[in-house]
């Protein structure tokens, strides 16, 4: 006796059901999280008119203000480059001390990683506020803040890359009695150089964006002028600053992508 074959649902039908179920779960989580955190979603829609009013007021940029912000914009770029370079330079030795395949002392690795975790725990806005209080308003506070932020971020990325390298060249140099510095220079750095450049450029892109916000706290750069225009409700100048920052970010992003293709 033969039984009729039950037709199986096609993959399109299965994915359709999964998509509906996932959407329902996402909506439930959004509603639950908004209630737990006290977020008033309706306020966004009720105040949407004010948001559109700001956009309208910013739709007429004061182009003559461009000559005023060129110098602070260049200062912002310099802050990002200098802070990233300093942070990445200090990150290299700490990344080596954190790598389990290079440092066999668990105590040393754990202490180093704990220190790096503490550095990454500090928000960049908090660091900027602290260093503005120490060094005063200016680019020095911004550079130090970006250097510490870059140090914490890049060091973690570096030691994770180091732990994935091929151990063959290291074991070969160890067998002939090479020193630790020689092993790192000839067996480790050549394997991680491409990732090092990539992570450095990625951090630089982040710092260009972050330096604008840090300047808003007084850490130098274009952010100081952004704060001034917002405090004076001069949204036409604010629009020029935002557009100029956007252009800089796009240019640096293009340069970074080009360098990645050339160097990697």
Coordinates of C-alpha atoms in Angstrom, one line a residue:
X1 CA 0.0 0.0 0.0
X2 CA 1.4 3.3 -1.0
X3 CA 0.8 6.6 0.8
X4 CA 0.6 9.9 -1.0
X5 CA 3.8 11.9 -0.7
X6 CA 3.4 15.0 1.4
X7 CA 4.8 17.9 -0.6
X8 CA 7.7 19.7 1.1
X9 CA 7.7 23.5 1.4
X10 CA 10.1 25.2 -1.0
X11 CA 13.1 27.1 0.4
X12 CA 11.3 30.4 -0.6
X13 CA 8.4 29.4 1.7
X14 CA 10.7 28.4 4.5
X15 CA 12.7 31.7 4.3
X16 CA 9.4 33.6 4.1
X17 CA 8.2 32.0 7.4
X18 CA 11.6 32.6 9.0
X19 CA 11.5 36.3 7.9
X20 CA 8.1 36.9 9.4
X21 CA 9.1 35.2 12.6
X22 CA 12.3 37.2 12.9
X23 CA 10.5 40.4 12.2
X24 CA 7.9 39.7 14.9
X25 CA 10.7 38.8 17.4
X26 CA 12.6 42.0 16.6
X27 CA 9.5 44.2 17.0
X28 CA 8.8 42.5 20.4
X29 CA 12.3 43.1 21.5
X30 CA 12.2 46.8 20.4
X31 CA 9.0 47.4 22.3
X32 CA 10.2 45.6 25.4
X33 CA 13.6 47.4 25.4
X34 CA 11.9 50.8 24.9
X35 CA 9.6 50.2 27.9
X36 CA 12.4 49.0 30.1
X37 CA 14.6 52.0 29.3
X38 CA 11.8 54.5 29.4
X39 CA 12.3 55.6 25.7
X40 CA 9.3 57.5 24.4
X41 CA 9.1 56.6 20.7
X42 CA 6.0 58.7 20.2
X43 CA 8.0 61.8 21.2
X44 CA 10.2 61.3 18.1
X45 CA 7.2 61.6 15.8
X46 CA 5.6 64.4 17.8
X47 CA 8.8 66.5 17.5
X48 CA 9.5 65.5 14.0
X49 CA 8.4 68.9 12.8
X50 CA 11.2 70.6 14.8
X51 CA 13.7 68.3 13.2
X52 CA 12.5 69.3 9.7
X53 CA 12.6 72.9 10.8
X54 CA 16.3 72.5 11.6
X55 CA 17.0 70.9 8.3
X56 CA 15.2 73.8 6.5
X57 CA 17.3 76.3 8.4
X58 CA 20.5 74.4 7.5
X59 CA 19.5 74.2 3.8
X60 CA 21.0 77.6 3.2
X61 CA 24.7 77.2 4.1
X62 CA 26.8 80.3 4.7
X63 CA 29.5 79.6 2.1
X64 CA 31.5 82.6 3.0
X65 CA 32.2 80.9 6.3
X66 CA 34.3 78.3 4.5
X67 CA 37.4 80.4 4.7
X68 CA 37.1 80.7 8.4
X69 CA 37.0 76.9 9.1
X70 CA 39.8 75.8 6.7
X71 CA 42.5 76.2 9.4
X72 CA 40.6 74.4 12.2
X73 CA 39.7 71.7 9.7
X74 CA 43.3 71.1 8.9
X75 CA 44.0 71.1 12.6
X76 CA 41.4 68.4 13.1
X77 CA 43.1 66.2 10.4
X78 CA 46.5 66.8 12.0
X79 CA 45.1 65.8 15.4
X80 CA 43.8 62.6 14.0
X81 CA 47.0 61.7 12.2
X82 CA 49.3 62.5 15.2
X83 CA 47.0 60.8 17.7
X84 CA 46.7 57.6 15.6
X85 CA 50.4 57.4 15.0
X86 CA 51.4 57.8 18.6
X87 CA 48.7 55.4 19.8
X88 CA 49.7 52.7 17.2
X89 CA 53.4 53.1 18.0
X90 CA 52.8 52.4 21.7
X91 CA 50.3 49.6 20.9
X92 CA 53.0 47.4 19.2
X93 CA 55.0 46.4 22.3
X94 CA 51.9 45.9 24.4
X95 CA 50.3 43.7 21.6
X96 CA 53.5 41.6 21.7
X97 CA 53.3 41.2 25.5
X98 CA 49.6 40.2 25.2
X99 CA 50.1 37.5 22.6
X100 CA 49.9 34.0 24.1
X101 CA 52.0 32.4 21.3
X102 CA 54.9 34.8 22.0
X103 CA 54.7 35.4 25.8
X104 CA 54.5 32.2 27.8
X105 CA 54.1 33.9 31.2
X106 CA 50.4 33.8 31.9
X107 CA 50.8 36.4 34.7
X108 CA 52.5 38.9 32.4
X109 CA 49.9 38.4 29.6
X110 CA 46.9 38.8 32.0
X111 CA 48.3 41.9 33.6
X112 CA 49.0 43.5 30.2
X113 CA 45.5 42.5 28.9
X114 CA 43.9 43.9 32.1
X115 CA 45.7 47.2 31.5
X116 CA 44.5 47.3 27.9
X117 CA 40.9 46.5 29.0
X118 CA 41.0 49.4 31.5
X119 CA 42.2 51.7 28.7
X120 CA 39.4 50.6 26.4
X121 CA 36.9 51.0 29.2
X122 CA 37.4 54.8 29.4
X123 CA 35.2 56.6 26.9
X124 CA 36.9 59.1 24.6
X125 CA 34.5 61.9 25.6
X126 CA 35.5 61.4 29.2
X127 CA 39.2 61.4 28.3
X128 CA 38.7 64.6 26.3
X129 CA 36.9 66.3 29.3
X130 CA 39.8 65.3 31.6
X131 CA 42.6 66.4 29.4
X132 CA 40.8 69.7 28.5
X133 CA 40.8 70.3 32.3
X134 CA 44.5 69.4 32.5
X135 CA 45.9 71.0 29.3
X136 CA 43.2 73.6 28.6
X137 CA 41.3 74.2 25.5
X138 CA 43.4 73.3 22.4
X139 CA 44.7 70.5 20.2
X140 CA 47.0 69.1 22.9
X141 CA 44.0 67.6 24.8
X142 CA 42.6 66.2 21.5
X143 CA 45.9 64.6 20.4
X144 CA 46.4 62.9 23.8
X145 CA 42.8 61.7 23.9
X146 CA 43.0 60.2 20.4
X147 CA 46.4 58.6 21.2
X148 CA 45.0 56.8 24.2
X149 CA 41.9 55.8 22.3
X150 CA 44.0 54.5 19.4
X151 CA 46.3 52.7 21.8
X152 CA 43.6 50.7 23.4
X153 CA 41.8 49.8 20.2
X154 CA 44.8 49.0 18.0
X155 CA 46.6 47.0 20.7
X156 CA 43.7 44.5 21.0
X157 CA 43.5 44.2 17.2
X158 CA 47.2 43.6 16.9
X159 CA 47.6 40.9 19.5
X160 CA 44.6 39.0 18.1
X161 CA 46.4 39.1 14.7
X162 CA 49.7 38.0 16.2
X163 CA 48.0 34.9 17.8
X164 CA 46.9 33.7 14.3
X165 CA 50.3 33.8 12.6
X166 CA 52.2 30.8 11.3
X167 CA 54.5 29.5 14.1
X168 CA 56.8 27.7 11.6
X169 CA 59.2 30.6 11.1
X170 CA 59.3 31.3 14.8
X171 CA 60.2 27.7 15.7
X172 CA 62.9 27.7 13.0
X173 CA 64.5 30.8 14.5
X174 CA 64.2 29.5 18.0
X175 CA 66.0 26.3 17.0
X176 CA 69.1 28.2 15.9
X177 CA 69.1 30.3 19.1
X178 CA 67.8 33.6 17.8
X179 CA 66.9 36.2 20.3
X180 CA 63.3 37.3 21.1
X181 CA 63.8 40.6 19.3
X182 CA 65.2 38.9 16.2
X183 CA 62.3 36.5 16.2
X184 CA 59.7 39.3 16.4
X185 CA 61.5 41.3 13.7
X186 CA 62.0 38.6 11.1
X187 CA 59.2 36.1 11.9
X188 CA 56.3 38.1 13.4
X189 CA 56.3 41.5 11.8
X190 CA 56.4 40.4 8.2
X191 CA 53.3 38.3 8.8
X192 CA 51.3 41.0 10.4
X193 CA 52.5 44.0 8.4
X194 CA 49.5 44.0 6.1
X195 CA 47.0 43.8 8.9
X196 CA 49.0 46.5 10.8
X197 CA 48.6 48.9 7.9
X198 CA 44.9 48.1 7.5
X199 CA 44.1 48.6 11.1
X200 CA 46.1 51.8 11.3
X201 CA 44.2 53.3 8.4
X202 CA 40.9 52.1 9.8
X203 CA 41.7 53.7 13.2
X204 CA 42.7 56.9 11.4
X205 CA 39.3 57.1 9.7
X206 CA 37.6 56.7 13.1
X207 CA 39.7 59.4 14.7
X208 CA 38.9 61.9 12.0
X209 CA 35.2 61.5 12.8
X210 CA 35.9 61.4 16.6
X211 CA 38.1 64.5 16.6
X212 CA 35.2 66.6 15.4
X213 CA 33.2 65.5 18.5
X214 CA 36.1 65.9 20.8
X215 CA 36.6 69.5 19.5
X216 CA 33.0 70.2 20.6
X217 CA 34.3 69.6 24.2
X218 CA 37.1 72.1 23.7
X219 CA 39.8 69.6 22.5
X220 CA 40.7 71.8 19.5
X221 CA 39.9 71.5 15.8
X222 CA 36.7 72.1 13.9
X223 CA 34.5 71.0 16.9
X224 CA 35.2 74.3 18.7
X225 CA 33.6 76.2 15.8
X226 CA 30.8 73.6 15.6
X227 CA 30.0 74.3 19.3
X228 CA 30.1 78.0 18.7
X229 CA 27.7 77.9 15.8
X230 CA 25.2 75.7 17.6
X231 CA 25.3 77.9 20.7
X232 CA 24.6 80.9 18.6
X233 CA 21.8 79.1 16.7
X234 CA 23.6 80.0 13.5
X235 CA 22.6 76.9 11.6
X236 CA 23.8 78.2 8.2
X237 CA 27.4 78.1 9.6
X238 CA 26.7 74.7 11.2
X239 CA 25.7 73.3 7.7
X240 CA 29.0 74.5 6.3
X241 CA 31.0 72.8 9.1
X242 CA 29.1 69.5 8.6
X243 CA 29.5 69.6 4.8
X244 CA 33.2 70.4 5.2
X245 CA 33.7 67.5 7.6
X246 CA 31.8 65.2 5.3
X247 CA 34.2 66.1 2.4
X248 CA 37.2 65.5 4.6
X249 CA 35.9 62.1 5.8
X250 CA 35.2 61.0 2.2
X251 CA 38.6 62.1 1.0
X252 CA 40.4 60.3 3.8
X253 CA 38.3 57.2 3.2
X254 CA 39.2 57.3 -0.5
X255 CA 42.9 57.7 0.3
X256 CA 42.7 54.9 2.8
X257 CA 41.1 52.5 0.3
X258 CA 43.7 53.4 -2.3
X259 CA 46.5 52.8 0.1
X260 CA 45.0 49.4 1.1
X261 CA 44.9 48.4 -2.6
X262 CA 48.5 49.5 -3.2
X263 CA 50.1 48.3 0.0
X264 CA 48.1 45.2 0.7

